[in-house]
Amino acid sequence: NKDLVRVKGKGGLTPLHFASHNGDYVDLLAKFLLECPDSIEDLTVKGETALHIAVKNNNYQALDLLVCILRKIIKKGARKFDYKILNRKDEADNTVLHILAQRNFEPQVTFDQDIY
């Protein structure tokens, strides 16, 4: 159900956030986003997106999947996602790319510059 994907629990976590945190549930990410693409915009009380949560928990498989799905959403014409998601800052004023850089992450994920 589309509405269930966006139900917020403690800390503002949605099922998408939970699946981004835990590497055991990566397969659910695609299902959640197919059911409710707008859920990628949901924020925790700390201003985190599912992308922030994946990176902060070293769940790079989830990050790769989220970026792949985000690219598909953007290529279908939903340009509103480019700023809102990839450039979203958490409560510490960090974007996902800031966090990756702080961790000296060597990308296995490639970010398409056309979406910035």
Short mmCIF file of C-alpha atoms in Angstrom, two decimals:
data_model
loop_
_atom_site.label_atom_id
_atom_site.label_comp_id
_atom_site.label_asym_id
_atom_site.label_seq_id
_atom_site.Cartn_x
_atom_site.Cartn_y
_atom_site.Cartn_z
CA ASN A 1 0.00 0.00 0.00
CA LYS A 2 1.35 3.37 -1.08
CA ASP A 3 0.35 5.08 2.17
CA LEU A 4 2.09 2.53 4.39
CA VAL A 5 5.47 3.28 2.81
CA ARG A 6 5.26 6.83 4.19
CA VAL A 7 4.12 6.04 7.74
CA LYS A 8 6.57 7.62 10.18
CA GLY A 9 7.67 5.97 13.38
CA LYS A 10 10.11 6.96 16.11
CA GLY A 11 12.50 9.67 14.94
CA GLY A 12 10.44 10.18 11.81
CA LEU A 13 11.74 6.95 10.29
CA THR A 14 9.69 5.46 7.48
CA PRO A 15 9.94 1.89 6.17
CA LEU A 16 12.18 3.27 3.37
CA HIS A 17 14.53 4.80 5.95
CA PHE A 18 14.63 1.54 7.90
CA ALA A 19 15.41 -0.49 4.77
CA SER A 20 18.17 2.01 3.86
CA HIS A 21 19.72 1.54 7.30
CA ASN A 22 19.75 -2.22 7.38
CA GLY A 23 21.59 -4.10 4.62
CA ASP A 24 19.29 -7.09 5.03
CA TYR A 25 16.37 -5.21 3.49
CA VAL A 26 17.85 -3.74 0.31
CA ASP A 27 15.41 -5.75 -1.80
CA LEU A 28 12.54 -3.85 -0.17
CA LEU A 29 13.91 -0.45 -1.27
CA ALA A 30 12.98 -1.02 -4.90
CA LYS A 31 9.53 -2.31 -3.92
CA PHE A 32 8.88 0.70 -1.68
CA LEU A 33 10.02 3.19 -4.32
CA LEU A 34 8.05 1.52 -7.10
CA GLU A 35 4.95 1.67 -4.93
CA CYS A 36 5.54 5.26 -3.79
CA PRO A 37 8.31 7.18 -5.61
CA ASP A 38 7.59 10.32 -3.57
CA SER A 39 8.72 8.50 -0.43
CA ILE A 40 12.32 9.25 -1.42
CA GLU A 41 11.60 12.84 -0.31
CA ASP A 42 10.66 11.85 3.25
CA LEU A 43 12.89 13.21 6.01
CA THR A 44 13.62 12.02 9.51
CA VAL A 45 13.46 14.43 12.45
CA LYS A 46 17.21 14.95 11.83
CA GLY A 47 16.54 16.05 8.26
CA GLU A 48 17.95 12.85 6.79
CA THR A 49 16.86 11.25 3.54
CA ALA A 50 17.12 7.54 2.85
CA LEU A 51 20.38 8.37 1.04
CA HIS A 52 21.84 9.99 4.19
CA ILE A 53 20.86 6.97 6.25
CA ALA A 54 22.40 4.51 3.79
CA VAL A 55 25.71 6.41 3.75
CA LYS A 56 25.85 6.95 7.52
CA ASN A 57 25.37 3.23 8.05
CA ASN A 58 27.85 2.15 5.37
CA ASN A 59 25.05 0.53 3.41
CA TYR A 60 26.55 1.24 0.01
CA GLN A 61 24.45 -1.43 -1.68
CA ALA A 62 21.36 0.54 -0.64
CA LEU A 63 22.99 3.80 -1.74
CA ASP A 64 23.75 2.34 -5.16
CA LEU A 65 20.17 1.14 -5.56
CA LEU A 66 18.69 4.45 -4.35
CA VAL A 67 20.86 6.47 -6.76
CA CYS A 68 19.96 4.13 -9.62
CA ILE A 69 16.25 4.49 -8.93
CA LEU A 70 16.60 8.24 -8.43
CA ARG A 71 18.26 8.53 -11.84
CA LYS A 72 15.35 6.67 -13.42
CA ILE A 73 12.84 8.95 -11.70
CA ILE A 74 14.72 12.04 -12.89
CA LYS A 75 15.09 10.74 -16.45
CA LYS A 76 11.33 10.27 -16.56
CA GLY A 77 11.04 14.02 -16.14
CA ALA A 78 10.67 14.42 -12.39
CA ARG A 79 13.38 17.11 -12.18
CA LYS A 80 12.08 18.23 -8.79
CA PHE A 81 14.07 15.40 -7.23
CA ASP A 82 17.51 16.72 -8.24
CA TYR A 83 17.79 19.48 -5.63
CA LYS A 84 15.48 18.07 -3.03
CA ILE A 85 17.25 14.76 -2.67
CA LEU A 86 20.88 14.86 -3.73
CA ASN A 87 21.50 18.33 -2.35
CA ARG A 88 19.39 17.99 0.80
CA LYS A 89 21.29 18.84 3.96
CA ASP A 90 20.76 17.03 7.24
CA GLU A 91 20.69 18.75 10.65
CA ALA A 92 24.51 18.86 10.63
CA ASP A 93 24.36 20.76 7.32
CA ASN A 94 25.77 17.84 5.32
CA THR A 95 24.64 16.53 1.96
CA VAL A 96 25.16 12.88 1.08
CA LEU A 97 28.17 13.88 -1.02
CA HIS A 98 29.68 15.79 1.95
CA ILE A 99 29.43 12.69 4.11
CA LEU A 100 30.95 10.50 1.41
CA ALA A 101 33.86 12.94 1.02
CA GLN A 102 34.43 13.08 4.80
CA ARG A 103 34.73 9.30 4.82
CA ASN A 104 37.17 9.29 1.87
CA PHE A 105 34.69 7.13 0.03
CA GLU A 106 35.93 5.84 -3.31
CA PRO A 107 32.81 5.76 -5.42
CA GLN A 108 31.45 2.57 -6.78
CA VAL A 109 28.38 4.70 -7.30
CA THR A 110 28.62 7.20 -10.12
CA PHE A 111 26.67 10.41 -9.80
CA ASP A 112 25.36 11.81 -13.07
CA GLN A 113 26.27 15.50 -13.25
CA ASP A 114 23.22 16.13 -15.43
CA ILE A 115 21.00 15.79 -12.38
CA TYR A 116 22.65 18.50 -10.28
#
